[in-house]
mmCIF file of C-alpha atoms in Angstrom:
data_model
loop_
_atom_site.group_PDB
_atom_site.id
_atom_site.type_symbol
_atom_site.label_atom_id
_atom_site.label_comp_id
_atom_site.label_asym_id
_atom_site.label_seq_id
_atom_site.Cartn_x
_atom_site.Cartn_y
_atom_site.Cartn_z
ATOM 1 C CA UNK A 1 -20.154 18.530 -16.785
ATOM 2 C CA UNK A 2 -17.372 18.506 -14.248
ATOM 3 C CA UNK A 3 -18.174 18.656 -10.587
ATOM 4 C CA UNK A 4 -15.431 19.752 -8.236
ATOM 5 C CA UNK A 5 -15.086 17.431 -5.289
ATOM 6 C CA UNK A 6 -12.886 18.309 -2.361
ATOM 7 C CA UNK A 7 -10.722 15.394 -1.291
ATOM 8 C CA UNK A 8 -8.770 15.365 1.930
ATOM 9 C CA UNK A 9 -5.937 12.934 2.600
ATOM 10 C CA UNK A 10 -4.221 12.794 5.963
ATOM 11 C CA UNK A 11 -1.095 10.921 6.946
ATOM 12 C CA UNK A 12 -1.518 9.072 10.222
ATOM 13 C CA UNK A 13 1.621 8.587 12.300
ATOM 14 C CA UNK A 14 1.572 4.996 13.545
ATOM 15 C CA UNK A 15 3.686 2.041 14.544
ATOM 16 C CA UNK A 16 3.648 -1.011 12.264
ATOM 17 C CA UNK A 17 2.429 -3.348 15.039
ATOM 18 C CA UNK A 18 -0.475 -1.129 16.153
ATOM 19 C CA UNK A 19 -1.346 0.628 12.904
ATOM 20 C CA UNK A 20 -5.015 -0.492 12.846
ATOM 21 C CA UNK A 21 -5.686 0.811 16.347
ATOM 22 C CA UNK A 22 -3.621 3.944 15.717
ATOM 23 C CA UNK A 23 -5.625 4.804 12.582
ATOM 24 C CA UNK A 24 -8.943 4.282 14.369
ATOM 25 C CA UNK A 25 -7.797 6.362 17.347
ATOM 26 C CA UNK A 26 -6.595 9.164 15.048
ATOM 27 C CA UNK A 27 -9.899 9.175 13.178
ATOM 28 C CA UNK A 28 -11.903 9.191 16.411
ATOM 29 C CA UNK A 29 -9.871 11.952 18.068
ATOM 30 C CA UNK A 30 -8.914 14.212 15.131
ATOM 31 C CA UNK A 31 -11.090 13.705 12.049
ATOM 32 C CA UNK A 32 -14.533 12.807 13.395
ATOM 33 C CA UNK A 33 -14.779 15.782 15.787
ATOM 34 C CA UNK A 34 -14.071 18.118 12.855
ATOM 35 C CA UNK A 35 -16.859 16.542 10.789
ATOM 36 C CA UNK A 36 -19.331 16.745 13.675
ATOM 37 C CA UNK A 37 -18.326 20.246 14.820
ATOM 38 C CA UNK A 38 -18.961 21.901 11.464
ATOM 39 C CA UNK A 39 -21.981 19.663 10.764
ATOM 40 C CA UNK A 40 -20.393 18.546 7.504
ATOM 41 C CA UNK A 41 -22.712 16.861 5.001
ATOM 42 C CA UNK A 42 -22.031 14.491 2.098
ATOM 43 C CA UNK A 43 -18.884 12.982 3.570
ATOM 44 C CA UNK A 44 -17.796 9.740 1.940
ATOM 45 C CA UNK A 45 -15.257 7.771 3.953
ATOM 46 C CA UNK A 46 -13.468 5.045 2.028
ATOM 47 C CA UNK A 47 -11.838 2.351 4.145
ATOM 48 C CA UNK A 48 -9.736 -0.088 2.065
ATOM 49 C CA UNK A 49 -9.354 -2.712 4.796
ATOM 50 C CA UNK A 50 -12.471 -4.648 5.776
ATOM 51 C CA UNK A 51 -11.147 -5.100 9.321
ATOM 52 C CA UNK A 52 -10.645 -1.336 9.696
ATOM 53 C CA UNK A 53 -14.087 -0.762 8.175
ATOM 54 C CA UNK A 54 -15.763 -3.053 10.715
ATOM 55 C CA UNK A 55 -13.883 -1.407 13.606
ATOM 56 C CA UNK A 56 -14.905 2.068 12.380
ATOM 57 C CA UNK A 57 -18.532 1.059 11.796
ATOM 58 C CA UNK A 58 -18.752 -0.520 15.246
ATOM 59 C CA UNK A 59 -17.197 2.558 16.840
ATOM 60 C CA UNK A 60 -19.757 4.817 15.145
ATOM 61 C CA UNK A 61 -22.645 2.525 16.094
ATOM 62 C CA UNK A 62 -21.785 2.003 19.767
ATOM 63 C CA UNK A 63 -21.003 5.599 20.681
ATOM 64 C CA UNK A 64 -24.076 6.347 22.807
ATOM 65 C CA UNK A 65 -23.231 9.942 23.705
ATOM 66 C CA UNK A 66 -23.136 11.128 20.091
ATOM 67 C CA UNK A 67 -25.515 9.981 17.405
ATOM 68 C CA UNK A 68 -23.684 9.834 14.081
ATOM 69 C CA UNK A 69 -25.915 10.185 11.057
ATOM 70 C CA UNK A 70 -24.259 7.597 8.800
ATOM 71 C CA UNK A 71 -24.957 4.733 6.443
ATOM 72 C CA UNK A 72 -22.576 1.874 5.725
ATOM 73 C CA UNK A 73 -22.179 -0.062 2.495
ATOM 74 C CA UNK A 74 -19.723 -2.849 1.743
ATOM 75 C CA UNK A 75 -18.950 -5.132 -1.148
ATOM 76 C CA UNK A 76 -20.851 -7.802 0.808
ATOM 77 C CA UNK A 77 -24.067 -5.742 1.040
ATOM 78 C CA UNK A 78 -27.075 -6.845 -0.973
ATOM 79 C CA UNK A 79 -27.961 -4.745 -3.998
ATOM 80 C CA UNK A 80 -31.050 -3.376 -2.264
ATOM 81 C CA UNK A 81 -29.000 -2.292 0.772
ATOM 82 C CA UNK A 82 -26.502 -0.497 -1.457
ATOM 83 C CA UNK A 83 -29.283 1.273 -3.377
ATOM 84 C CA UNK A 84 -31.099 2.292 -0.194
ATOM 85 C CA UNK A 85 -27.912 3.520 1.491
ATOM 86 C CA UNK A 86 -26.786 5.452 -1.565
ATOM 87 C CA UNK A 87 -30.219 7.082 -1.923
ATOM 88 C CA UNK A 88 -30.265 8.175 1.728
ATOM 89 C CA UNK A 89 -26.780 9.633 1.350
ATOM 90 C CA UNK A 90 -27.537 11.482 -1.894
ATOM 91 C CA UNK A 91 -30.850 12.833 -0.581
ATOM 92 C CA UNK A 92 -29.081 14.206 2.494
ATOM 93 C CA UNK A 93 -30.852 12.027 5.046
ATOM 94 C CA UNK A 94 -27.477 10.539 5.999
ATOM 95 C CA UNK A 95 -24.474 12.855 6.335
ATOM 96 C CA UNK A 96 -21.727 10.212 6.289
ATOM 97 C CA UNK A 97 -21.331 7.172 4.077
ATOM 98 C CA UNK A 98 -18.814 4.438 4.855
#
């Protein structure tokens, strides 16, 4: 059984010295509003750099004006945390998984 999954890749224009901040700013200003506006579910966001992941997770957690329905899982998470986060994402209780 093949399941079609829509993947979206976006090139982020950035300077080599400020690329981490530029990527986070682009995500916050361009990508995240699109996800929230259309109330998109089952969105998996893969962040290859742990430093970028932490910055993104902290940005999503501290934004008081908008409550983002997300769960975060890393390679450093305990097995039970990964299982619980994955279950909440698959069941639709969490719309975004980092």
